[in-house]
Structures are given as structure tokens and as C-alpha cells.
Short mmCIF file of C-alpha atoms and ligand atoms in Angstrom, two decimals:
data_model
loop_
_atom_site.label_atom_id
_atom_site.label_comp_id
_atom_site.label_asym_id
_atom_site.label_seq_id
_atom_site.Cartn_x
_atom_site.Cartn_y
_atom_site.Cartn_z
CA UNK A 25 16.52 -27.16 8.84
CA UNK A 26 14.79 -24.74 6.40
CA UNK A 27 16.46 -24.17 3.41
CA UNK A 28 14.03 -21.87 1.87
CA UNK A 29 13.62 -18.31 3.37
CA UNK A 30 10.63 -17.85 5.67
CA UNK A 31 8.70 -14.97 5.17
CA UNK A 32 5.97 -13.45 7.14
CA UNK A 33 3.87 -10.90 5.17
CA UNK A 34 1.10 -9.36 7.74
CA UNK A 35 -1.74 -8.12 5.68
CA UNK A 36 -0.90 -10.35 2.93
CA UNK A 37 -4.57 -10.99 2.23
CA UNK A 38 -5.42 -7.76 1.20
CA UNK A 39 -4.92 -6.14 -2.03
CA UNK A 40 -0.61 -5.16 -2.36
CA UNK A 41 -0.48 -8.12 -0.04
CA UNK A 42 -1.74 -10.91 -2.09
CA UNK A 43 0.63 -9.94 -4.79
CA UNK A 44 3.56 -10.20 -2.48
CA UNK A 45 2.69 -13.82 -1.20
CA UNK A 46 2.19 -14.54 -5.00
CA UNK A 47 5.80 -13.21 -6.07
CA UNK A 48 7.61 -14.02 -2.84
CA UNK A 49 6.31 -18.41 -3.14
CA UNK A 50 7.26 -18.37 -7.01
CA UNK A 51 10.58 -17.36 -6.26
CA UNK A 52 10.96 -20.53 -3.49
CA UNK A 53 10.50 -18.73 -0.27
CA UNK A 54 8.13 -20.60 2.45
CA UNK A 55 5.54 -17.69 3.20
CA UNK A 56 3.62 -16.84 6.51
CA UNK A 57 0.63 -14.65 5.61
CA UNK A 58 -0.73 -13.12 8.60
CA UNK A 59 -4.07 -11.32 8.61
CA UNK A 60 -6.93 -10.08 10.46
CA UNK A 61 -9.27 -9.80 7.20
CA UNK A 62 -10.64 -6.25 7.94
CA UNK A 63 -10.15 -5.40 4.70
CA UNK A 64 -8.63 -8.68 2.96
CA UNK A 65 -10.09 -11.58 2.44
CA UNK A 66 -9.44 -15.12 1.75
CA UNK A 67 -10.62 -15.16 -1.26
CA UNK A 68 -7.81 -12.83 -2.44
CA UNK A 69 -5.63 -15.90 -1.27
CA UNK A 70 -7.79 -18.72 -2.09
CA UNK A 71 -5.16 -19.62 -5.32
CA UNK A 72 -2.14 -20.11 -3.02
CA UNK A 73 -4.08 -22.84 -0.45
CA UNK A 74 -2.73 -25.53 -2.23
CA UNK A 75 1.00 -24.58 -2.01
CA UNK A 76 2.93 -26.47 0.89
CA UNK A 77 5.21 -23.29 0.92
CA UNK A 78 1.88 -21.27 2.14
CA UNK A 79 0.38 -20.86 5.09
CA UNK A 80 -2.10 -18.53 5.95
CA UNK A 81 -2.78 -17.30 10.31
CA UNK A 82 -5.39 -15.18 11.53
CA UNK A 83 -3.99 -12.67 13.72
CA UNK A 84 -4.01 -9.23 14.65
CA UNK A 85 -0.70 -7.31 14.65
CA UNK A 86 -1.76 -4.83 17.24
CA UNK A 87 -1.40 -8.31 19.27
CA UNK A 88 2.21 -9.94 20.09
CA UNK A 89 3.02 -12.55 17.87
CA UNK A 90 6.21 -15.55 18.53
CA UNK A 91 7.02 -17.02 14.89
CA UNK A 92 10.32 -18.07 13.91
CA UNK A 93 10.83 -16.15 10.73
CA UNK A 94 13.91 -14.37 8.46
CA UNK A 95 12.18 -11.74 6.89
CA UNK A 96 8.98 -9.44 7.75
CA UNK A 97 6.98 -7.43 5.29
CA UNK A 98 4.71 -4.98 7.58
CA UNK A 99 1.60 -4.21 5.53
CA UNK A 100 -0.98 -5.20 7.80
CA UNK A 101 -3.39 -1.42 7.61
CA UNK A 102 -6.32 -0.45 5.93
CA UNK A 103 -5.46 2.29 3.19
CA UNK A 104 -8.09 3.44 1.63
CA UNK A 105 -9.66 6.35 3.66
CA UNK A 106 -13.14 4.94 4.14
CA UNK A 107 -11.30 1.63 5.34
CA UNK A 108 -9.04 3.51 7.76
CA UNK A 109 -11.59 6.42 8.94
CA UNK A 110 -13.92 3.64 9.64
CA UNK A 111 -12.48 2.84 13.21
CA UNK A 112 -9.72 5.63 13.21
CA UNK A 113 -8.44 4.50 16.86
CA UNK A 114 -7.59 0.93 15.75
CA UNK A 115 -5.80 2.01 12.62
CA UNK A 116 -3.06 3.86 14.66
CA UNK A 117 -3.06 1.03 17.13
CA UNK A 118 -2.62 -0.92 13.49
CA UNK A 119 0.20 0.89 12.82
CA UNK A 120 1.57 1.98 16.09
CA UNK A 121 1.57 -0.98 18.31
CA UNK A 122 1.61 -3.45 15.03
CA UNK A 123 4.83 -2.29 14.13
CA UNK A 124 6.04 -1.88 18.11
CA UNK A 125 5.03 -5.84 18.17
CA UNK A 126 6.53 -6.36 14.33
CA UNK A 127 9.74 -4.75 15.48
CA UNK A 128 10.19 -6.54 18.78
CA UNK A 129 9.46 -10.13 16.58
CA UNK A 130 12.60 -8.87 14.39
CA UNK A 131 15.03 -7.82 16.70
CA UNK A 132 14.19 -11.28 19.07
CA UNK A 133 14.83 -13.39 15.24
CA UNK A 134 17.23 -10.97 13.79
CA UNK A 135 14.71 -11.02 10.72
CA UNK A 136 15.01 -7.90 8.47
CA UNK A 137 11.66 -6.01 8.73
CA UNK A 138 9.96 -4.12 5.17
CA UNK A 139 7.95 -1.20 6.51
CA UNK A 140 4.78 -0.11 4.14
CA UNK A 141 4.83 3.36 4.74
CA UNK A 142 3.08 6.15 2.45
CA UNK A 143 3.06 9.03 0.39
CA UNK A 144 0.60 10.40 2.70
CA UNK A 145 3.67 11.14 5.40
CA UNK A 146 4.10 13.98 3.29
CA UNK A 147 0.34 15.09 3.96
CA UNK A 148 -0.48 17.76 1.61
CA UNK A 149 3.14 18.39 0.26
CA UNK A 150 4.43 21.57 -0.30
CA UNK A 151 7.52 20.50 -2.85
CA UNK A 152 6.42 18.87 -5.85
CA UNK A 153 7.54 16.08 -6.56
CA UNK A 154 8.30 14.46 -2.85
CA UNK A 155 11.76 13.77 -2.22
CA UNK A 156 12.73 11.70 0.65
CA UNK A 157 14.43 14.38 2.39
CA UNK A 158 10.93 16.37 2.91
CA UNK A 159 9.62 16.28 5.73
CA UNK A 160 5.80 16.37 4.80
CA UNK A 161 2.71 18.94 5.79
CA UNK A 162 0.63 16.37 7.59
CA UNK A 163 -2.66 17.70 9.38
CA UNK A 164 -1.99 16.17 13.19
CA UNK A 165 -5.93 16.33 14.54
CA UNK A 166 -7.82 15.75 10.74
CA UNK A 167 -9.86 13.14 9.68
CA UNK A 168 -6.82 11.51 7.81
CA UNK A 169 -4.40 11.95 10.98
CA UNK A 170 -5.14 8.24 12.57
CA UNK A 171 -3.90 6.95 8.61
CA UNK A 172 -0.98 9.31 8.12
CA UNK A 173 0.89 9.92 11.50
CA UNK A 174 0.06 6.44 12.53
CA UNK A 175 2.16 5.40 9.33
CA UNK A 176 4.83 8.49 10.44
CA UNK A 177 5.18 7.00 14.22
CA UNK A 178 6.05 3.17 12.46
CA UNK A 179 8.91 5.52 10.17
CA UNK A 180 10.11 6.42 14.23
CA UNK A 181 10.02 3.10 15.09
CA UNK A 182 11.63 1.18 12.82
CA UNK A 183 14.74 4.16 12.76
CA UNK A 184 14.74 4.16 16.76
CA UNK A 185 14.52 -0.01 16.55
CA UNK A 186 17.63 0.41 13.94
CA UNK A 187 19.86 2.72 15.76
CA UNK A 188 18.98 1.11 19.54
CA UNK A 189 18.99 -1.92 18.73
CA UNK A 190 20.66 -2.22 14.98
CA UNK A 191 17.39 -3.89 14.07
CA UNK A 192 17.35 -4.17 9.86
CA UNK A 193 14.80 -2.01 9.08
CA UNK A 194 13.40 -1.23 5.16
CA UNK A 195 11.18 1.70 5.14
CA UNK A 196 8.94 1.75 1.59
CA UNK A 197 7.03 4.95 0.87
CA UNK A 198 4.27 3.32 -1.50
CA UNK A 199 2.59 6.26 -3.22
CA UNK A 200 -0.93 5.43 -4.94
CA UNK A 201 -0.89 2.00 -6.41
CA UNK A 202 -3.98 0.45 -7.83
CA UNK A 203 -4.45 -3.34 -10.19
CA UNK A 204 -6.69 -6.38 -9.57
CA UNK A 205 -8.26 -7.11 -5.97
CA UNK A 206 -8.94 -3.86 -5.21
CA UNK A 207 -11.94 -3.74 -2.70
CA UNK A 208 -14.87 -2.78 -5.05
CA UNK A 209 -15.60 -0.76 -2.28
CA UNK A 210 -13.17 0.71 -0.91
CA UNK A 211 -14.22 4.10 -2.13
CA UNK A 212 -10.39 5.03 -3.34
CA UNK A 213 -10.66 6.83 -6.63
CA UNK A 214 -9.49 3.83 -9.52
CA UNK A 215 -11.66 1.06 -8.05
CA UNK A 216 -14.38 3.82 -7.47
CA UNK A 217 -14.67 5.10 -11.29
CA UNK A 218 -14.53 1.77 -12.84
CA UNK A 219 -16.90 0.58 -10.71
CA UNK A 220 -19.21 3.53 -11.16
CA UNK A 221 -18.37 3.67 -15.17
CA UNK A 222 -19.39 -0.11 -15.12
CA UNK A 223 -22.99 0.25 -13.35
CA UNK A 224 -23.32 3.38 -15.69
CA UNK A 225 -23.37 5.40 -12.52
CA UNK A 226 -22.28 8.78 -12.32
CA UNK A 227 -18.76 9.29 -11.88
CA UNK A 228 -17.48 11.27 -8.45
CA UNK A 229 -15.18 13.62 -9.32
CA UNK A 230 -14.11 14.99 -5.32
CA UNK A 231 -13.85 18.88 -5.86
CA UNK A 232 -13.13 20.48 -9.51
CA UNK A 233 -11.00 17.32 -10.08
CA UNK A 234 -7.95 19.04 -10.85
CA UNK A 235 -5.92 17.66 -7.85
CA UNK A 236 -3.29 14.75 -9.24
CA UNK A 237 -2.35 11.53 -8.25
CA UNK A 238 0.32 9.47 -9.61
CA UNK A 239 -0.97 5.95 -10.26
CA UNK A 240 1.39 2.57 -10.06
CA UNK A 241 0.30 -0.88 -11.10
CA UNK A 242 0.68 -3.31 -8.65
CA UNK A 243 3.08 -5.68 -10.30
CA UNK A 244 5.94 -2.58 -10.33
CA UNK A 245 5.59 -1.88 -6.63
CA UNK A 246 5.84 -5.92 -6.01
CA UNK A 247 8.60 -5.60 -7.69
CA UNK A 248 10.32 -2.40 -5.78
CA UNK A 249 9.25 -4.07 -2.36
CA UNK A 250 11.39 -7.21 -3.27
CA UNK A 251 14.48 -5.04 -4.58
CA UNK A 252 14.23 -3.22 -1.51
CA UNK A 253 14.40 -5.97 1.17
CA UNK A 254 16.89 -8.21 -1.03
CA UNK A 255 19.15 -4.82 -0.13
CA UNK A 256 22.32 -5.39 2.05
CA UNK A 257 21.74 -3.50 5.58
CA UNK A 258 23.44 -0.37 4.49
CA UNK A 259 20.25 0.71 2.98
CA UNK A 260 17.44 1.30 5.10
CA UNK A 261 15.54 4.14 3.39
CA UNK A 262 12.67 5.61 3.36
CA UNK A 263 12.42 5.25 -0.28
CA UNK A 264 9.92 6.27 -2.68
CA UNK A 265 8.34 3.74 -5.06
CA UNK A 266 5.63 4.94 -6.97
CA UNK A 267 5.31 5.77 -10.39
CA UNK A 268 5.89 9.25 -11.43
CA UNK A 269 3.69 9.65 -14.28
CA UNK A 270 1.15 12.48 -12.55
CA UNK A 271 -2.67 12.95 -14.04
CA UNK A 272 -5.52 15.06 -12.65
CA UNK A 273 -8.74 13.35 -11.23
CA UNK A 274 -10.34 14.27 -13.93
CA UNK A 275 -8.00 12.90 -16.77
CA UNK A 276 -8.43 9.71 -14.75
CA UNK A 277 -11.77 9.78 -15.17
CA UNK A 278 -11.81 11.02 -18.41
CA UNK A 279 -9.64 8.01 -19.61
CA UNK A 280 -12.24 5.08 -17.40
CA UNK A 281 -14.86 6.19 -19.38
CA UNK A 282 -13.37 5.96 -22.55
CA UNK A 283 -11.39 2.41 -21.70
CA UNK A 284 -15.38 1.36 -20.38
CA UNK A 285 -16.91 2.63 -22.84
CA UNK A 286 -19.70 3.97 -20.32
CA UNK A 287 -22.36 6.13 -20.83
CA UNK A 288 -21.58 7.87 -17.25
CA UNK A 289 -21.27 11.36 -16.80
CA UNK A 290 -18.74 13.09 -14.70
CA UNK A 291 -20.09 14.96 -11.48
CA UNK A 292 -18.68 16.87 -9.40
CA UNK A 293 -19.24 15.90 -5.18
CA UNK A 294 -17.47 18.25 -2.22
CA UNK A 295 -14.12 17.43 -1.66
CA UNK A 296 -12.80 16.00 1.32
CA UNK A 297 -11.23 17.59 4.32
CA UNK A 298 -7.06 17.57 3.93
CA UNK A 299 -7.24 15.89 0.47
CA UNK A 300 -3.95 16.52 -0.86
CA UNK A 301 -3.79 18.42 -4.25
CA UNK A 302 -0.92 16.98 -5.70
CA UNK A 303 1.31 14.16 -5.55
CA UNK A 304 4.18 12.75 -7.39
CA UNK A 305 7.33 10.80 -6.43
CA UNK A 306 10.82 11.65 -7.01
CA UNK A 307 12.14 7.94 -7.44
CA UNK A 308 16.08 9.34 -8.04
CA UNK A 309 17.18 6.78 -4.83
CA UNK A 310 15.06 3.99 -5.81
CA UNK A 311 16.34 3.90 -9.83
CA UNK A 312 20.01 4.53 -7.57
CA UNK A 313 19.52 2.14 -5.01
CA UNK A 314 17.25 -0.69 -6.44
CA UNK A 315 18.15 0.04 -10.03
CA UNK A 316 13.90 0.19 -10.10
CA UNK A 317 11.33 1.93 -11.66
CA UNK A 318 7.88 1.17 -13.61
CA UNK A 319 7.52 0.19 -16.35
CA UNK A 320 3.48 -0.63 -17.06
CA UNK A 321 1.82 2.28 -18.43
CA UNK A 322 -1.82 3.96 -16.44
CA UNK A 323 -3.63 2.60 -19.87
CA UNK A 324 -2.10 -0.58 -19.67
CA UNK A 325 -2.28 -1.35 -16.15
CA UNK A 326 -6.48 -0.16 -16.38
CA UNK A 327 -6.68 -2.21 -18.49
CA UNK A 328 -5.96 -5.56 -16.52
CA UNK A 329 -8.19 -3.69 -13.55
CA UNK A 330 -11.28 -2.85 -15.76
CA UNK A 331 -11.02 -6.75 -16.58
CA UNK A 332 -11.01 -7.59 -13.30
CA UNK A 333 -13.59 -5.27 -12.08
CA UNK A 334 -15.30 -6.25 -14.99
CA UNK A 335 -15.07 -10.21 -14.08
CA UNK A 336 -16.63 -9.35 -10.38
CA UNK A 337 -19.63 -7.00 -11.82
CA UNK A 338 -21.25 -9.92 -14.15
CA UNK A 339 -20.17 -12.70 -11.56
CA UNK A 340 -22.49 -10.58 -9.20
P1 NAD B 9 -5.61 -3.53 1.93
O1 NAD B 9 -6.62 -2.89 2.82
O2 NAD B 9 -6.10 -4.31 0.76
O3 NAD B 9 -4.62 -4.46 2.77
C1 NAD B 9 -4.36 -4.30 4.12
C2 NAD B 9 -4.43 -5.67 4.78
O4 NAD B 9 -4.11 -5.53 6.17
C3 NAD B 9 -5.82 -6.29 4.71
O5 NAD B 9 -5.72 -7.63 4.30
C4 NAD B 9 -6.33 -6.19 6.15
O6 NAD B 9 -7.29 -7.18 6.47
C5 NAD B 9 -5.04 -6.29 6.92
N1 NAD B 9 -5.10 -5.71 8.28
C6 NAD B 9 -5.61 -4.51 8.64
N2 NAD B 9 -5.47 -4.32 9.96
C7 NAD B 9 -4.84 -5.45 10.44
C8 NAD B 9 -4.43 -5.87 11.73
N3 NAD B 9 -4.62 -5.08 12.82
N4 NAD B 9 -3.82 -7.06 11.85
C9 NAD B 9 -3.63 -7.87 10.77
N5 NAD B 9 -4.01 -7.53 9.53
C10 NAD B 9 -4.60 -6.32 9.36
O7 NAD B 9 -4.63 -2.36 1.45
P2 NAD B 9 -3.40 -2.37 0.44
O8 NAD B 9 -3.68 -1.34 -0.57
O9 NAD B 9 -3.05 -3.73 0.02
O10 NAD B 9 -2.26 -1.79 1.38
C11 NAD B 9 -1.23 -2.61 1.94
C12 NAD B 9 -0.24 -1.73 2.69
O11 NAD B 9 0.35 -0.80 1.78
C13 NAD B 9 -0.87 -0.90 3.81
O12 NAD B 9 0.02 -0.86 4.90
C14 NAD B 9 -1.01 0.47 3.19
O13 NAD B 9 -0.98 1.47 4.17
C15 NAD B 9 0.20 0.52 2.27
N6 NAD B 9 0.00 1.48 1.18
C16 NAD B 9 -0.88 1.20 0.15
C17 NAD B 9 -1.06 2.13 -0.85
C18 NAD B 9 -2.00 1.87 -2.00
O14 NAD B 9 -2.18 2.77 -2.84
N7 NAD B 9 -2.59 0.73 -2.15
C19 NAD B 9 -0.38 3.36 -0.82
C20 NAD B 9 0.48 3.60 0.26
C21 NAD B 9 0.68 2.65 1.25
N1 UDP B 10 7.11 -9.16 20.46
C1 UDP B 10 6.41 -10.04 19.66
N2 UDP B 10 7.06 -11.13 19.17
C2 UDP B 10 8.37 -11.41 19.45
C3 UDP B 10 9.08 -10.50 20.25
C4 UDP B 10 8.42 -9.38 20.75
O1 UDP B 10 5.24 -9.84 19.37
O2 UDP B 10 8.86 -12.42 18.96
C5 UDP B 10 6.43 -8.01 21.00
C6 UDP B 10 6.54 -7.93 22.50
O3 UDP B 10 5.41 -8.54 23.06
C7 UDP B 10 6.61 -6.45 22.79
C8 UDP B 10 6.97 -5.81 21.47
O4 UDP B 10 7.07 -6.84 20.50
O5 UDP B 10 5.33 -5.96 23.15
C9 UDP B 10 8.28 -5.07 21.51
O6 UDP B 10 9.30 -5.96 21.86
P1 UDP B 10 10.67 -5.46 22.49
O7 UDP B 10 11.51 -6.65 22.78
O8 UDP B 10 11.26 -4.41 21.63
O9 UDP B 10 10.20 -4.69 23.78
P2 UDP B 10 9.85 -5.17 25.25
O10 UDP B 10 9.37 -6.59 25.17
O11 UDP B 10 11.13 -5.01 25.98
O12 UDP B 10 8.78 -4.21 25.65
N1 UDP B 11 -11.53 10.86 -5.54
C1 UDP B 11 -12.54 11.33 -6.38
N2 UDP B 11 -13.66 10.57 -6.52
C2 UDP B 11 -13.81 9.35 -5.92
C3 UDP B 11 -12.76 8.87 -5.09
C4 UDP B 11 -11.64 9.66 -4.92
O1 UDP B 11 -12.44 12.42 -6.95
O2 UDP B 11 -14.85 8.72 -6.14
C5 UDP B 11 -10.31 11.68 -5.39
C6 UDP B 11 -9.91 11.97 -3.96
O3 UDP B 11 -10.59 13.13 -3.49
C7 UDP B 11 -8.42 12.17 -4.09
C8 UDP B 11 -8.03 11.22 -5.21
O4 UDP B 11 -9.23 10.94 -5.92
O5 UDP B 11 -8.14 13.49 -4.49
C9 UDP B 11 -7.40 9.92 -4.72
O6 UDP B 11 -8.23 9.38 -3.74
P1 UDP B 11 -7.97 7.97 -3.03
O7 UDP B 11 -8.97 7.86 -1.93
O8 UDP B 11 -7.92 6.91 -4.04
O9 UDP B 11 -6.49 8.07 -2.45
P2 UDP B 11 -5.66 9.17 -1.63
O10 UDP B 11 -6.47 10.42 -1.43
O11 UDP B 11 -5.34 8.50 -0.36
O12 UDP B 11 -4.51 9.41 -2.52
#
């Protein structure tokens, strides 16, 4: 008889992941991490071995998988863009057939299914700030497209799963969220400029570095993920969690330097195909629905990163 909840989180060795397994076994659950390590690693769940509530399973989502379980949280994707462009045909089988085979595992359990979908469904968005109700400007054949409508095809899924088959589906549109166990080389722009202000390398600014990102530590979007599945099954989303405090690229970089206090100097490199210029979430229905939003602050939240970051450079 299990007493506890059990909870699968696939990709819960990678970055968001390993947070979630963290939060999810201090509040008593028994948690299934299921991972492939393409871009996660052990390490990033080496703390949790000892925990009888913990188990960790190599698998590959784009595989069938039979596990009794109550709830799923679907993260298992690479997300940064050198990750995912990498092998571009496996990440939409990642997202395509891992959520066909993540979907089909709920709806044989009944288990209530949490989505991780993006702010890059709304591809470079014409309304600033993204509201749910947009319907995105997403490049179909770019370099980006295996990320982005992979990620848009799992939205279809779990909505067709929910109204065929009345699966509980959670759909989470995570917008850029950054904090320790970042891949130091993952390329995406926060683990990129501390890494670079660190070596005293130059700094990469992509383009005049006047696009924006909005930038939310990871302990807030932990926190928004839970709210969200602990939801009764009237809500199903999409909802936006993210942090709507906007900066340009170049502020960004502006305030690593300073934080570092790094010699580097800011360059400017060409900027990628389909980059988005701007992007900002409208988090109305989360503060409604989840009575959520952040609350750490970009200065605050570098600053636990840089340490990090920081611990990794002089360990190497
Ligand atoms: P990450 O790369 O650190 O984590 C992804 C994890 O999924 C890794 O542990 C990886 O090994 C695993 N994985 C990849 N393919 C797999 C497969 N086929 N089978 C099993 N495991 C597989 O990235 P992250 O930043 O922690 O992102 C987690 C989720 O959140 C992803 O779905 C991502 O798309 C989504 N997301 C992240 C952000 C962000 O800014 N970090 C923004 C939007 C959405
Ligand atoms: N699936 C799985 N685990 C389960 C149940 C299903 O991996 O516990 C997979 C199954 O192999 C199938 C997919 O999920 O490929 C979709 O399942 P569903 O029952 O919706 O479709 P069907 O099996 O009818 O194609
Ligand atoms: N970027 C940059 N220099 C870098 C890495 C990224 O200027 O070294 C820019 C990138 O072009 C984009 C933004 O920072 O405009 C965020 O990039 P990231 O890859 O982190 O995430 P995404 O584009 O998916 O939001």
C-alpha cells in the first residue's frame, strides 16, 4: 500500500529537474526520476542517492515505459539550443513520441500528467508580453523548429489526450529560467556570460544585444510547477510561469560583469537565425490560478549561480 504519492519526473536529472526531485522528496512524496542523461547527469542527483523515497531509472521517453505511478512531470528535452540543435530529429521524437508514450502511461494509471512546455511556442511573438491566449509566430522549417513545434505538438497532445480520453493534463509554459546546475556548456546566455566573465573571456553579446529575455530563478518556477499540478482537474492550462521582470542582453551582461568583477569586455558575435527579440510573460492566470509569482530578484538569484559557477571553475 503506498501511502506517499509516487511521482515520476522524466528528465529529473537535468537542470529544472533536479530541483523538482529535491522539492517534491522533502515534501514526503516517493519520487521516480527517469532519465536518459543527454544533457543531465548524475551528478546533478548524486545528493538524493541516499533517500529510500528516491530512485533514479535510465530510460528514454521516446521508448514505452509500464510504472505504476500517480503523478507525471514531463520534462525529459534538451533546452538549450546547442543541446536541442545538436540531434534536431531526436528532440521532436523527445517531445513528440515522449509525451505520446507519457500520455498513454497516464491515462492506463489515471496519473495526472505536468507538461514542460515553453515560451518558445510563441516563437518570435508579436504581442508583448505573451498571454496565453496568443497563439505564437513560430518559424515551422528553422533551425529552432525541432525545439519549438516539437514542444507545440506535446500542447496537442496532452489537450487531445484530455478531451478523448479526459486524461488530467497540466500544461506549464516555462519561460527562461536559469540558477545552479546549469550545464557550463550549454551555450544559453546566463551560464554562458558567467562562465565567460569567470575565465576573463570575452563576453558574446548575439547581435546588438538589445533583444530581452525575462530571467526566473529556479526555486520560483519549482515552486509554480508544484502549485500547478497540486490544482484540482478544472485547471489544465497552458499557463505562463516565468518571471516578468524583462532586461536586454546587454543589461545582462552588463550586470555579470559587475557581480564578477571581470575584466571581460563585451563583444558583439552574429545573431542567430529566428532568435526572438523579446520576451516577457503575462503571469495574470498563474497569480489567479496558483496564487504564484516570483519573488527572487535577477541580482539575487546571480548571485547563488555566479557561486555555483564559481565553485565548478576552481574545482576544475
Ligand atoms: P536540461 O537539459 O538540464 O534537462 C533536460 C533533461 O531531460 C536532461 O536531464 C536530459 O538528459 C533529459 N532528457 C533529454 N532527452 C531525454 C529522453 N529522450 N529521455 C529521457 N530523458 C531525456 O534542461 P532544463 O533547463 O532542466 O529543462 C527541463 C524542461 O523544462 C525541458 O522540457 C525544457 O524544454 C523545459 N524548459 C526549460 C526552460 C529553461 O529556461 N530552463 C525554459 C522553457 C522550458
Ligand atoms: N504507453 C506506455 N506506458 C503505459 C501505457 C502506454 O509507455 O503504461 C505507451 C504505449 O506503448 C503507446 C503510447 O503510450 O505507444 C500511447 O498509449 P495509448 O494507450 O494512448 O495508445 P495505444 O497504445 O492505443 O496506441
Ligand atoms: N545570447 C547571447 N550570447 C550568448 C548566448 C546567448 O547574446 O553567449 C542571447 C541569445 O541570442 C538570445 C538570448 O541571449 O537572444 C537568450 O539565449 P538562450 O540561448 O539562453 O535562450 P533562448 O534564446 O532560448 O531564450
Amino acid at each position: 500500500m503506498h501511502l506517499a504519492p509516487r511521482i515520476m519526473v522524466t528528465g529529473g536529472a537535468g537542470f529544472i529537474g533536479s530541483f523538482l526531485c529535491e522539492r517534491l522528496l522533502d515534501r514526503g512524496a516517493e519520487v521516480l526520476c527517469v532519465d536518459n542523461f543527454f544533457t543531465g547527469t548524475r551528478t546533478n542527483v548524486a545528493h538524493l542517492m541516499g533517500n529510500p523515497r528516491f530512485e533514479l531509472m535510465r530510460h528514454d521517453v521516446t521508448f514505452p515505459l509500464f510504472v505504476e505511478i500517480d503523478q507525471i512531470y514531463n520534462l525529459a528535452c534538451p533546452a538549450s539550443p546547442i543541446h536541442y540543435q545538436f540531434d534536431p530529429v531526436q528532440t521532436t521524437k523527445t517531445s513528440v513520441h515522449g509525451a505520446i508514450n507519457m500520455l498513454g502511461l497516464a491515462k492506463r494509471t489515471k496519473a495526472k500528467i505536468l507538461q514542460a512546455s515553453t515560451s518558445e511556442v510563441y516563437g518570435d511573438p508579436e504581442i508583448h508580453p505573451q498571454e496565453e491566449s496568443y497563439w505564437g509566430n513560430v518559424n515551422p522549417i528553422g533551425p529552432r523548429s525541432c525545439y519549438d513545434e516539437g514542444k507545440r505538438c506535446a500542447e496537442t497532445l496532452c489537450f487531445d489526450y484530455h478531451r478523448q480520453h479526459g486524461t488530467q493534463i497540466k500544461v506549464a509554459r516555462i519561460f527562461n529560467t536559469y540558477g545552479p546546475r546549469m550545464h557550463p556548456n550549454d551555450g544559453r546566455v546566463v551560464s554562458n556570460f558567467i562562465m565567460q566573465a569567470l575565465r576573463g573571456e570575452d563576453i558574446t553579446l548575439y547581435g546588438d544585444g538589445q533583444q530581452t529575455r525575462s530571467f526566473c530563478y529556479v526555486d520560483d518556477l519549482v515552486e509554480g510547477l508544484i502549485r500547478l499540478m497540486d490544482t484540482d482537474s478544472s485547471v489544465t492550462g497552458p499557463i505562463n510561469i516565468g518571471n516578468p521582470g524583462e532586461f536586454t542582453i546587454r543589461e545582462l551582461a552588463e550586470l555579470v560583469v559587475e557581480m564578477t568583477g571581470s575584466p571581460s569586455k563585451l563583444v558583439n558575435k552574429p545573431l542567430p537565425q529566428d532568435d526572438p527579440r523579446k520576451r516577457k510573460p503575462d503571469i495574470t492566470r498563474a497569480q489567479q490560478a496558483l496564487g504564484w509569482e516570483p519573488t527572487v530578484k535577477l541580482r539575487d538569484g546571480l548571485e547563488k549561480t555566479i557561486a555555483y559557477f564559481k565553485r565548478l571553475h576552481e574545482g576544475a
